[in-house]
Coordinates of C-alpha atoms in Angstrom, one line a residue:
M1 CA -28.3 -10.9 26.1
S2 CA -27.8 -13.2 23.0
N3 CA -24.4 -14.3 22.8
L4 CA -22.3 -12.8 20.3
P5 CA -20.4 -15.2 17.2
V6 CA -16.9 -16.5 17.8
L7 CA -14.5 -14.8 15.3
I8 CA -12.0 -16.8 14.2
S9 CA -8.2 -15.9 12.3
R10 CA -6.5 -16.7 9.3
E11 CA -3.9 -18.0 11.5
E12 CA -6.1 -19.6 14.3
V13 CA -8.0 -21.3 11.3
L14 CA -4.3 -23.3 9.9
R15 CA -3.4 -24.1 13.6
L16 CA -7.0 -25.3 14.3
L17 CA -6.8 -27.0 10.6
H18 CA -2.8 -28.7 10.8
N19 CA -4.4 -32.4 11.9
N20 CA -5.6 -33.5 8.9
S21 CA -6.0 -36.6 10.6
D22 CA -9.8 -35.3 11.9
L23 CA -10.0 -33.6 8.3
I24 CA -9.6 -36.0 5.9
P25 CA -12.1 -38.7 7.3
M26 CA -14.7 -36.5 8.0
L27 CA -14.8 -35.1 4.3
E28 CA -14.4 -38.6 3.0
S29 CA -16.9 -39.6 5.3
A30 CA -19.3 -36.5 3.8
M31 CA -18.1 -37.1 0.1
G32 CA -19.3 -40.4 0.3
M33 CA -22.7 -39.9 1.9
F34 CA -23.4 -37.0 -0.5
S35 CA -22.9 -40.0 -3.3
K36 CA -25.6 -42.1 -2.2
R37 CA -28.4 -42.6 -3.9
N38 CA -31.4 -40.6 -2.2
S39 CA -29.4 -39.4 0.2
T40 CA -31.7 -37.1 2.4
E41 CA -28.4 -36.5 4.6
I42 CA -27.2 -33.5 3.1
I43 CA -28.5 -30.5 1.6
Q44 CA -26.4 -28.5 -0.6
P45 CA -27.7 -26.2 -2.9
L46 CA -25.5 -25.1 -6.1
R47 CA -23.5 -22.4 -5.9
I48 CA -24.7 -18.9 -6.1
T49 CA -23.1 -16.5 -8.1
V50 CA -23.2 -12.8 -8.5
P51 CA -21.1 -11.6 -11.6
L52 CA -19.2 -8.4 -10.8
Q53 CA -18.4 -7.7 -14.3
R54 CA -16.8 -4.0 -13.9
Y55 CA -14.4 -5.3 -11.2
N56 CA -13.9 -8.8 -13.6
G57 CA -15.0 -10.8 -10.5
F58 CA -17.8 -12.7 -8.6
L59 CA -19.4 -13.0 -5.3
G60 CA -20.3 -16.8 -4.7
L61 CA -22.9 -18.7 -1.8
M62 CA -22.3 -22.1 -1.0
P63 CA -24.5 -23.1 1.9
A64 CA -24.5 -26.5 2.7
Y65 CA -26.4 -28.5 6.1
V66 CA -25.1 -31.7 6.7
V67 CA -27.8 -33.2 8.5
H68 CA -26.3 -36.8 10.8
E69 CA -23.8 -34.1 11.6
D70 CA -26.2 -31.7 12.0
I71 CA -23.7 -28.8 10.8
L72 CA -25.3 -25.4 8.8
A73 CA -22.9 -23.3 7.4
T74 CA -22.3 -21.0 5.0
K75 CA -19.8 -19.3 2.6
M76 CA -19.3 -16.9 1.4
V77 CA -16.3 -16.5 -1.2
S78 CA -15.0 -13.4 -3.9
F79 CA -13.4 -14.9 -6.9
Y80 CA -11.7 -12.2 -9.2
Q81 CA -9.0 -11.9 -12.7
R82 CA -6.0 -10.1 -11.5
D83 CA -3.6 -8.5 -13.5
Q84 CA -0.7 -11.0 -13.4
D85 CA 1.3 -7.6 -11.3
S86 CA -2.5 -7.3 -9.0
L87 CA -1.0 -7.5 -4.9
L88 CA -4.2 -7.7 -4.9
P89 CA -5.6 -11.3 -3.4
A90 CA -7.9 -13.9 -6.3
H91 CA -9.7 -15.3 -3.3
Q92 CA -11.3 -14.2 -0.7
A93 CA -13.6 -15.5 1.4
T94 CA -15.3 -16.1 5.4
V95 CA -17.7 -19.2 6.8
L96 CA -20.3 -18.8 9.2
L97 CA -21.4 -21.8 11.3
F98 CA -24.9 -21.2 12.5
D99 CA -26.9 -23.8 15.8
P100 CA -29.0 -25.5 13.4
E101 CA -31.9 -25.5 15.6
R102 CA -31.3 -21.9 16.9
G103 CA -30.8 -20.7 13.8
D104 CA -27.8 -18.1 15.5
V105 CA -24.9 -17.7 13.8
K106 CA -22.3 -19.2 16.5
A107 CA -18.9 -18.3 14.6
V108 CA -17.1 -16.3 11.8
M109 CA -14.3 -17.6 10.3
D110 CA -11.3 -16.8 7.9
G111 CA -13.0 -18.4 4.9
T112 CA -10.0 -18.5 2.6
A113 CA -7.7 -20.3 5.1
I114 CA -10.5 -22.6 5.2
T115 CA -10.6 -23.5 1.4
E116 CA -7.2 -23.7 1.4
K117 CA -6.6 -26.5 3.5
R118 CA -10.3 -28.4 2.4
T119 CA -9.7 -28.1 -1.0
A120 CA -5.8 -29.8 -1.0
A121 CA -7.3 -32.1 1.4
I122 CA -10.2 -33.2 -1.0
S123 CA -7.2 -33.6 -4.2
A124 CA -5.1 -35.8 -1.3
I125 CA -8.0 -37.8 -0.9
S126 CA -8.6 -38.3 -4.9
T127 CA -4.8 -38.5 -5.0
K128 CA -5.0 -41.4 -2.9
L129 CA -7.7 -43.8 -4.8
L130 CA -7.0 -43.0 -8.6
M131 CA -2.5 -42.2 -8.3
P132 CA -0.8 -44.9 -10.2
P133 CA 1.5 -47.2 -8.5
K134 CA 5.0 -46.7 -7.3
A135 CA 4.0 -42.1 -8.3
E136 CA 7.7 -40.7 -7.7
V137 CA 6.9 -37.7 -9.0
L138 CA 5.0 -34.3 -8.5
C139 CA 4.1 -31.7 -10.3
I140 CA 2.3 -28.3 -9.5
L141 CA 1.0 -25.9 -12.2
G142 CA 0.9 -22.4 -9.8
S143 CA 2.1 -21.0 -6.9
G144 CA 0.3 -19.3 -4.3
G145 CA -2.0 -20.1 -2.0
Q146 CA -3.8 -23.4 -3.1
A147 CA 0.0 -24.5 -4.5
V148 CA 1.3 -24.0 -1.6
S149 CA -1.9 -25.8 1.0
H150 CA -1.5 -28.4 -2.1
Y151 CA 2.6 -29.2 -1.6
E152 CA 1.7 -29.1 2.1
I153 CA -0.7 -31.9 2.5
F154 CA 0.8 -34.3 -0.3
T155 CA 4.2 -34.2 1.3
Q156 CA 3.0 -35.2 4.6
M157 CA 0.5 -38.1 3.0
F158 CA 2.5 -39.0 0.7
F159 CA 6.3 -39.5 -0.6
F160 CA 8.1 -38.3 -4.0
K161 CA 11.3 -38.5 -4.9
E162 CA 9.9 -35.4 -7.4
I163 CA 8.2 -32.0 -6.8
R164 CA 8.0 -29.9 -9.5
V165 CA 6.8 -25.9 -10.0
W166 CA 5.8 -24.1 -12.9
S167 CA 4.2 -20.9 -12.5
R168 CA 3.8 -18.1 -15.6
R169 CA 6.4 -15.4 -13.4
R170 CA 9.0 -17.7 -13.0
E171 CA 9.9 -15.5 -9.8
R172 CA 6.7 -16.5 -8.4
A173 CA 7.4 -19.5 -8.5
E174 CA 10.7 -19.3 -7.2
Q175 CA 9.1 -18.0 -4.2
F176 CA 7.1 -20.9 -4.1
A177 CA 10.4 -23.0 -3.8
R178 CA 11.9 -21.1 -1.0
A179 CA 8.2 -20.3 1.2
V180 CA 8.1 -24.2 1.6
H181 CA 11.8 -25.4 3.0
G182 CA 11.4 -28.2 0.1
P183 CA 13.2 -29.5 -2.3
V184 CA 11.1 -28.5 -4.9
T185 CA 12.7 -28.0 -8.6
V186 CA 11.2 -25.2 -10.9
F187 CA 10.6 -25.4 -14.3
S188 CA 10.3 -22.3 -16.9
S189 CA 7.4 -24.6 -19.4
V190 CA 4.3 -26.6 -18.7
K191 CA 5.1 -29.0 -21.0
E192 CA 8.8 -29.8 -19.3
A193 CA 7.0 -29.7 -15.9
V194 CA 4.8 -32.3 -16.8
E195 CA 6.5 -34.6 -19.0
G196 CA 7.1 -37.8 -16.9
S197 CA 4.9 -36.3 -13.3
D198 CA 3.1 -39.1 -12.1
V199 CA 0.1 -37.0 -10.4
I200 CA -0.1 -32.9 -11.6
I201 CA -1.8 -30.0 -9.6
T202 CA -3.3 -27.6 -11.6
V203 CA -4.6 -24.5 -9.2
T204 CA -3.8 -21.8 -11.4
M205 CA -6.1 -18.8 -12.7
A206 CA -6.3 -19.7 -16.4
K207 CA -8.8 -18.8 -18.8
E208 CA -7.8 -21.1 -21.6
P209 CA -5.2 -24.6 -21.1
V210 CA -3.0 -24.5 -19.8
L211 CA -1.9 -28.7 -19.9
Q212 CA -2.2 -30.2 -23.1
G213 CA -2.6 -34.2 -23.0
E214 CA -0.1 -35.2 -25.2
W215 CA 2.3 -33.7 -22.4
V216 CA 0.9 -35.8 -19.6
K217 CA 2.2 -39.8 -18.9
P218 CA -0.2 -42.7 -19.4
G219 CA -1.6 -43.5 -16.4
A220 CA -1.1 -40.3 -14.5
H221 CA -3.5 -38.6 -12.0
V222 CA -4.6 -35.1 -12.2
A223 CA -6.3 -32.8 -10.0
A224 CA -7.9 -30.3 -11.3
V225 CA -8.6 -27.5 -9.0
G226 CA -8.5 -23.5 -10.8
A227 CA -11.0 -22.9 -13.7
C228 CA -14.2 -22.9 -11.9
R229 CA -16.2 -20.7 -14.1
P230 CA -18.2 -22.2 -16.8
D231 CA -16.5 -20.7 -19.8
W232 CA -12.3 -21.0 -18.2
R233 CA -10.1 -24.1 -18.4
E234 CA -7.1 -25.2 -17.5
L235 CA -7.2 -28.6 -18.8
D236 CA -7.4 -29.3 -23.1
D237 CA -9.9 -30.9 -24.7
A238 CA -7.4 -34.9 -25.4
L239 CA -6.8 -34.8 -21.8
M240 CA -10.5 -34.3 -20.7
R241 CA -11.4 -36.7 -23.4
E242 CA -8.9 -39.6 -23.4
A243 CA -8.8 -39.8 -19.4
V244 CA -11.4 -41.3 -16.7
V245 CA -13.1 -38.2 -15.6
Y246 CA -14.0 -38.3 -11.7
V247 CA -15.6 -35.1 -10.0
D248 CA -16.8 -34.0 -6.7
S249 CA -20.3 -33.3 -7.5
R250 CA -21.7 -34.8 -11.0
E251 CA -24.3 -31.6 -10.7
G252 CA -21.8 -28.7 -10.1
A253 CA -19.4 -29.8 -12.5
S254 CA -21.6 -30.3 -15.5
N255 CA -22.8 -25.9 -14.5
E256 CA -19.7 -24.8 -13.4
S257 CA -16.9 -26.5 -14.8
G258 CA -15.4 -24.8 -18.6
D259 CA -12.7 -28.0 -18.6
I260 CA -15.7 -30.8 -18.3
I261 CA -19.1 -28.4 -20.1
L262 CA -16.3 -27.1 -23.8
S263 CA -15.0 -30.1 -23.8
G264 CA -17.6 -32.8 -23.8
A265 CA -16.0 -34.6 -21.4
S266 CA -18.0 -37.8 -19.4
I267 CA -18.1 -37.7 -16.6
F268 CA -17.3 -41.2 -15.1
A269 CA -18.0 -41.2 -11.4
E270 CA -18.3 -38.2 -7.9
L271 CA -15.6 -39.6 -5.3
G272 CA -18.2 -40.2 -2.9
E273 CA -18.7 -42.9 -5.7
V274 CA -15.2 -44.3 -5.3
I275 CA -14.9 -43.3 -2.0
N276 CA -18.8 -46.1 -1.7
G277 CA -17.1 -48.6 -3.6
T278 CA -20.3 -48.3 -6.3
K279 CA -17.4 -46.9 -9.0
P280 CA -14.2 -48.2 -9.8
A281 CA -10.6 -46.1 -9.0
Q282 CA -9.2 -47.1 -12.1
C283 CA -5.8 -46.8 -11.4
E284 CA -3.8 -48.3 -14.3
K285 CA -5.4 -45.5 -16.5
T286 CA -5.0 -41.7 -16.9
T287 CA -7.3 -39.7 -14.3
V288 CA -8.9 -36.7 -14.0
F289 CA -10.4 -35.2 -10.6
K290 CA -11.9 -32.2 -11.4
S291 CA -12.7 -30.0 -8.4
L292 CA -15.2 -27.4 -7.9
G293 CA -15.5 -27.2 -4.1
M294 CA -18.7 -27.7 -1.9
G295 CA -20.7 -26.6 1.0
I296 CA -20.5 -29.4 2.5
Q297 CA -16.7 -29.6 2.4
D298 CA -16.5 -25.6 4.3
A299 CA -19.3 -27.1 6.5
V300 CA -17.1 -29.9 8.0
S301 CA -14.0 -27.8 7.9
A302 CA -15.5 -25.0 10.1
K303 CA -17.1 -28.0 12.4
I304 CA -13.3 -29.3 13.5
V305 CA -12.2 -25.6 13.1
F306 CA -14.9 -24.4 16.1
D307 CA -15.2 -27.9 18.0
Q308 CA -11.7 -28.0 18.3
W309 CA -11.4 -23.8 19.1
K310 CA -13.8 -24.8 21.8
S311 CA -12.1 -27.4 24.0
Q312 CA -8.7 -25.0 23.8
Q313 CA -11.1 -22.4 25.8

């Protein structure tokens, strides 16, 4: 009798990925390996997207094989532009973890939770490497699941004297502030929230820029997570052209990031190159890390979840 795949729920994924001491080092290792020239240790094609114009959405497929760790996985993710009043989620995902030798599925797990956790962890890695010295003010633009996961890991890894949040709907920002049980100040405008901030996280569903370069403090670090399509933007031309721009993948950013493509901004380095020490972290300058998400990040995270689950059986 063939073994059926393990089903791992959202609640279990969040519990099993709670320890960032496991997640951060493995993600850093994978990102560094990805950015090594002529590396055969990472096999990851560009994200495949199927447009769902009738419903203003997309279906994405993100396969990856981490050869040196023998991790084979793929994520299927749907993402939609929802009306502000919609109660439907903007993103939903499922991750399949395979046995690379036999080809069968070992586990099916909630991919939305994995996406939230690994994306926030990658943003935190970029911030650890690129934020200015003595960063004291954190600003989060957005109030959804990614905003919560970023708040959680950023408050675990760093100390900020002030944390600010803005959302298109103030009531959602206030809901976020109540949900995280922390000292968060809600702002009514992006400009007010951003001015004077040392680290800025953008986790919005914006199609047009919400963050303008003239508001950004010189030397600040911006972790830009939203706008995952070639014609979507979160950051304006002034910021993209004046900042030192880092990405998770040059190929991915050049094909999928509206912030990169439409601004004509040049990419200085991949995050993995900074991890490897082949490109410098220019912390003294204004920096932008444009995050699009990668299949290897999902694969590594899924392996951690599965190994933790198996050890507890």
